[in-house]
Coordinates of C-alpha atoms in Angstrom, one line a residue:
X1 CA -62.5 66.7 18.4
X2 CA -63.8 69.4 20.8
X3 CA -60.9 68.6 23.2
X4 CA -58.3 68.9 20.5
X5 CA -59.8 72.1 19.3
X6 CA -59.8 73.6 22.8
X7 CA -56.2 72.5 23.3
X8 CA -55.2 74.2 20.0
X9 CA -57.1 77.3 21.1
X10 CA -55.2 77.4 24.4
X11 CA -51.9 77.1 22.6
X12 CA -52.6 80.1 20.5
X13 CA -54.4 82.1 23.2
X14 CA -58.1 81.9 22.5
X15 CA -59.9 83.9 19.8
X16 CA -59.6 85.4 16.5
X17 CA -61.4 88.0 14.4
X18 CA -63.1 86.8 11.2
X19 CA -62.0 88.0 7.8
X20 CA -64.0 91.1 8.3
X21 CA -62.3 91.6 11.7
X22 CA -65.6 91.4 13.5
X23 CA -65.5 90.8 17.2
X24 CA -65.6 87.1 18.1
X25 CA -67.4 86.4 21.3
X26 CA -68.5 82.8 21.3
X27 CA -66.7 79.5 21.2
X28 CA -68.9 78.6 18.1
X29 CA -67.5 81.6 16.2
X30 CA -64.0 80.6 17.1
X31 CA -64.6 77.0 16.1
X32 CA -65.7 78.2 12.6
X33 CA -62.5 80.2 12.3
X34 CA -60.4 77.2 13.3
X35 CA -62.3 75.0 10.8
X36 CA -61.3 77.5 8.1
X37 CA -57.7 77.5 9.3
X38 CA -57.5 73.7 9.2
X39 CA -59.1 73.5 5.7
X40 CA -56.6 76.1 4.5
X41 CA -53.7 74.3 5.9
X42 CA -54.8 71.1 4.3
X43 CA -55.4 72.8 0.9
X44 CA -52.3 75.0 0.8
X45 CA -50.0 75.3 3.8
X46 CA -48.0 78.1 2.3
X47 CA -51.0 80.4 1.9
X48 CA -51.5 80.4 5.6
X49 CA -48.4 82.4 6.2
X50 CA -49.8 85.6 4.7
X51 CA -53.0 85.3 6.6
X52 CA -51.8 84.0 10.0
X53 CA -52.6 87.3 11.8
X54 CA -56.3 86.8 11.1
X55 CA -56.2 83.4 12.8
X56 CA -54.4 84.5 16.0
X57 CA -56.9 84.4 18.8
X58 CA -58.7 87.7 19.5
X59 CA -60.8 88.8 22.4
X60 CA -62.5 92.2 22.9
X61 CA -60.7 95.3 21.7
X62 CA -57.1 94.7 23.0
X63 CA -56.4 90.9 23.4
X64 CA -54.8 89.6 20.3
X65 CA -53.0 91.0 17.2
X66 CA -55.8 92.7 15.4
X67 CA -55.7 96.5 15.3
X68 CA -58.2 98.4 17.5
X69 CA -59.4 101.8 16.8
X70 CA -57.8 104.5 18.9
X71 CA -59.8 105.3 22.0
X72 CA -61.7 102.0 22.0
X73 CA -62.9 101.1 25.5
X74 CA -62.0 97.6 26.9
X75 CA -65.1 95.4 27.0
X76 CA -64.3 93.9 30.4
X77 CA -61.5 93.4 32.9
X78 CA -59.7 90.8 30.8
X79 CA -59.7 93.2 27.8
X80 CA -58.5 96.0 30.2
X81 CA -55.6 93.8 31.3
X82 CA -54.6 93.3 27.7
X83 CA -54.8 97.1 27.2
X84 CA -52.5 97.7 30.1
X85 CA -50.1 95.0 28.9
X86 CA -50.0 96.6 25.4
X87 CA -49.3 100.0 27.0
X88 CA -46.5 98.7 29.2
X89 CA -42.9 99.6 28.5
X90 CA -42.2 96.0 27.6
X91 CA -44.6 96.2 24.7
X92 CA -44.9 99.8 23.7
X93 CA -41.2 100.7 23.7
X94 CA -39.2 100.7 20.4
X95 CA -36.4 98.6 22.1
X96 CA -37.6 97.0 25.3
X97 CA -35.3 95.1 27.6
X98 CA -35.8 91.5 28.6
X99 CA -36.5 92.8 32.1
X100 CA -39.3 95.1 30.8
X101 CA -40.9 92.4 28.8
X102 CA -40.8 89.9 31.7
X103 CA -42.1 92.5 34.1
X104 CA -45.0 93.3 31.7
X105 CA -45.8 89.7 31.3
X106 CA -45.7 88.9 35.0
X107 CA -48.0 91.9 35.7
X108 CA -50.3 90.7 32.9
X109 CA -50.5 87.2 34.5
X110 CA -51.2 88.7 37.9
X111 CA -54.0 90.9 36.5
X112 CA -55.6 88.0 34.6
X113 CA -55.3 85.8 37.7
X114 CA -57.4 88.1 39.8
X115 CA -60.2 89.0 37.4
X116 CA -63.0 87.4 35.4
X117 CA -64.2 87.8 31.8
X118 CA -67.7 88.8 31.0
X119 CA -68.3 85.8 28.7
X120 CA -67.5 82.1 28.7
X121 CA -65.2 82.7 25.7
X122 CA -63.5 85.4 27.6
X123 CA -62.8 82.9 30.4
X124 CA -61.4 80.5 27.9
X125 CA -59.2 83.2 26.6
X126 CA -58.1 84.4 30.1
X127 CA -57.1 80.9 31.2
X128 CA -55.3 80.2 27.9
X129 CA -53.5 83.6 28.1
X130 CA -52.3 82.9 31.7
X131 CA -50.8 79.5 30.6
X132 CA -49.2 80.9 27.4
X133 CA -47.6 83.9 29.1
X134 CA -46.4 81.8 32.1
X135 CA -44.7 79.5 29.6
X136 CA -43.3 82.4 27.5
X137 CA -41.9 84.1 30.6
X138 CA -40.3 80.9 31.9
X139 CA -38.7 80.3 28.5
X140 CA -37.4 83.9 28.2
X141 CA -35.9 83.9 31.6
X142 CA -34.3 80.5 31.2
X143 CA -32.8 81.5 27.8
X144 CA -32.1 85.3 28.5
X145 CA -34.0 86.2 25.3
X146 CA -37.3 87.9 24.5
X147 CA -39.7 86.3 22.0
X148 CA -41.3 89.6 21.0
X149 CA -40.3 91.8 18.1
X150 CA -39.7 95.4 19.0
X151 CA -41.7 98.0 17.1
X152 CA -41.1 101.8 16.7
X153 CA -44.6 103.0 17.6
X154 CA -46.6 99.9 18.7
X155 CA -49.5 101.7 20.3
X156 CA -50.3 103.8 17.2
X157 CA -51.1 100.5 15.3
X158 CA -54.0 99.9 17.5

């Protein structure tokens, strides 16, 4: 069961905030969140759609989809790489080009490849993010399409 759970974590990236959006820093906390997710899916799959954002893996202040207070400081180099990725033209522009998105993702992969997280969970997240963004970038380049949805003022949502 642990292997399947780790595989699922890798597929989604690697951590999520709890319902109260508290910072998740341990694998045990993430497992509890995934247990809630799996229970919810079995009980009512349609209810998951509205709450999916709270189940996307989260790490530190900038890795994941949860909003971060303006001016928050990255907790380590992995979180810093996520901050830089979010601030890149590929993710902060209202209408990024495929080239901008791919360049941002390639720089993100490079940044993550040459750093370490400050926690075991952060290392799990870092490794999963590298795999996810390598696959995402390969798909986007092969199909000449970006998988991100442009937003008008992305950084102000953090």
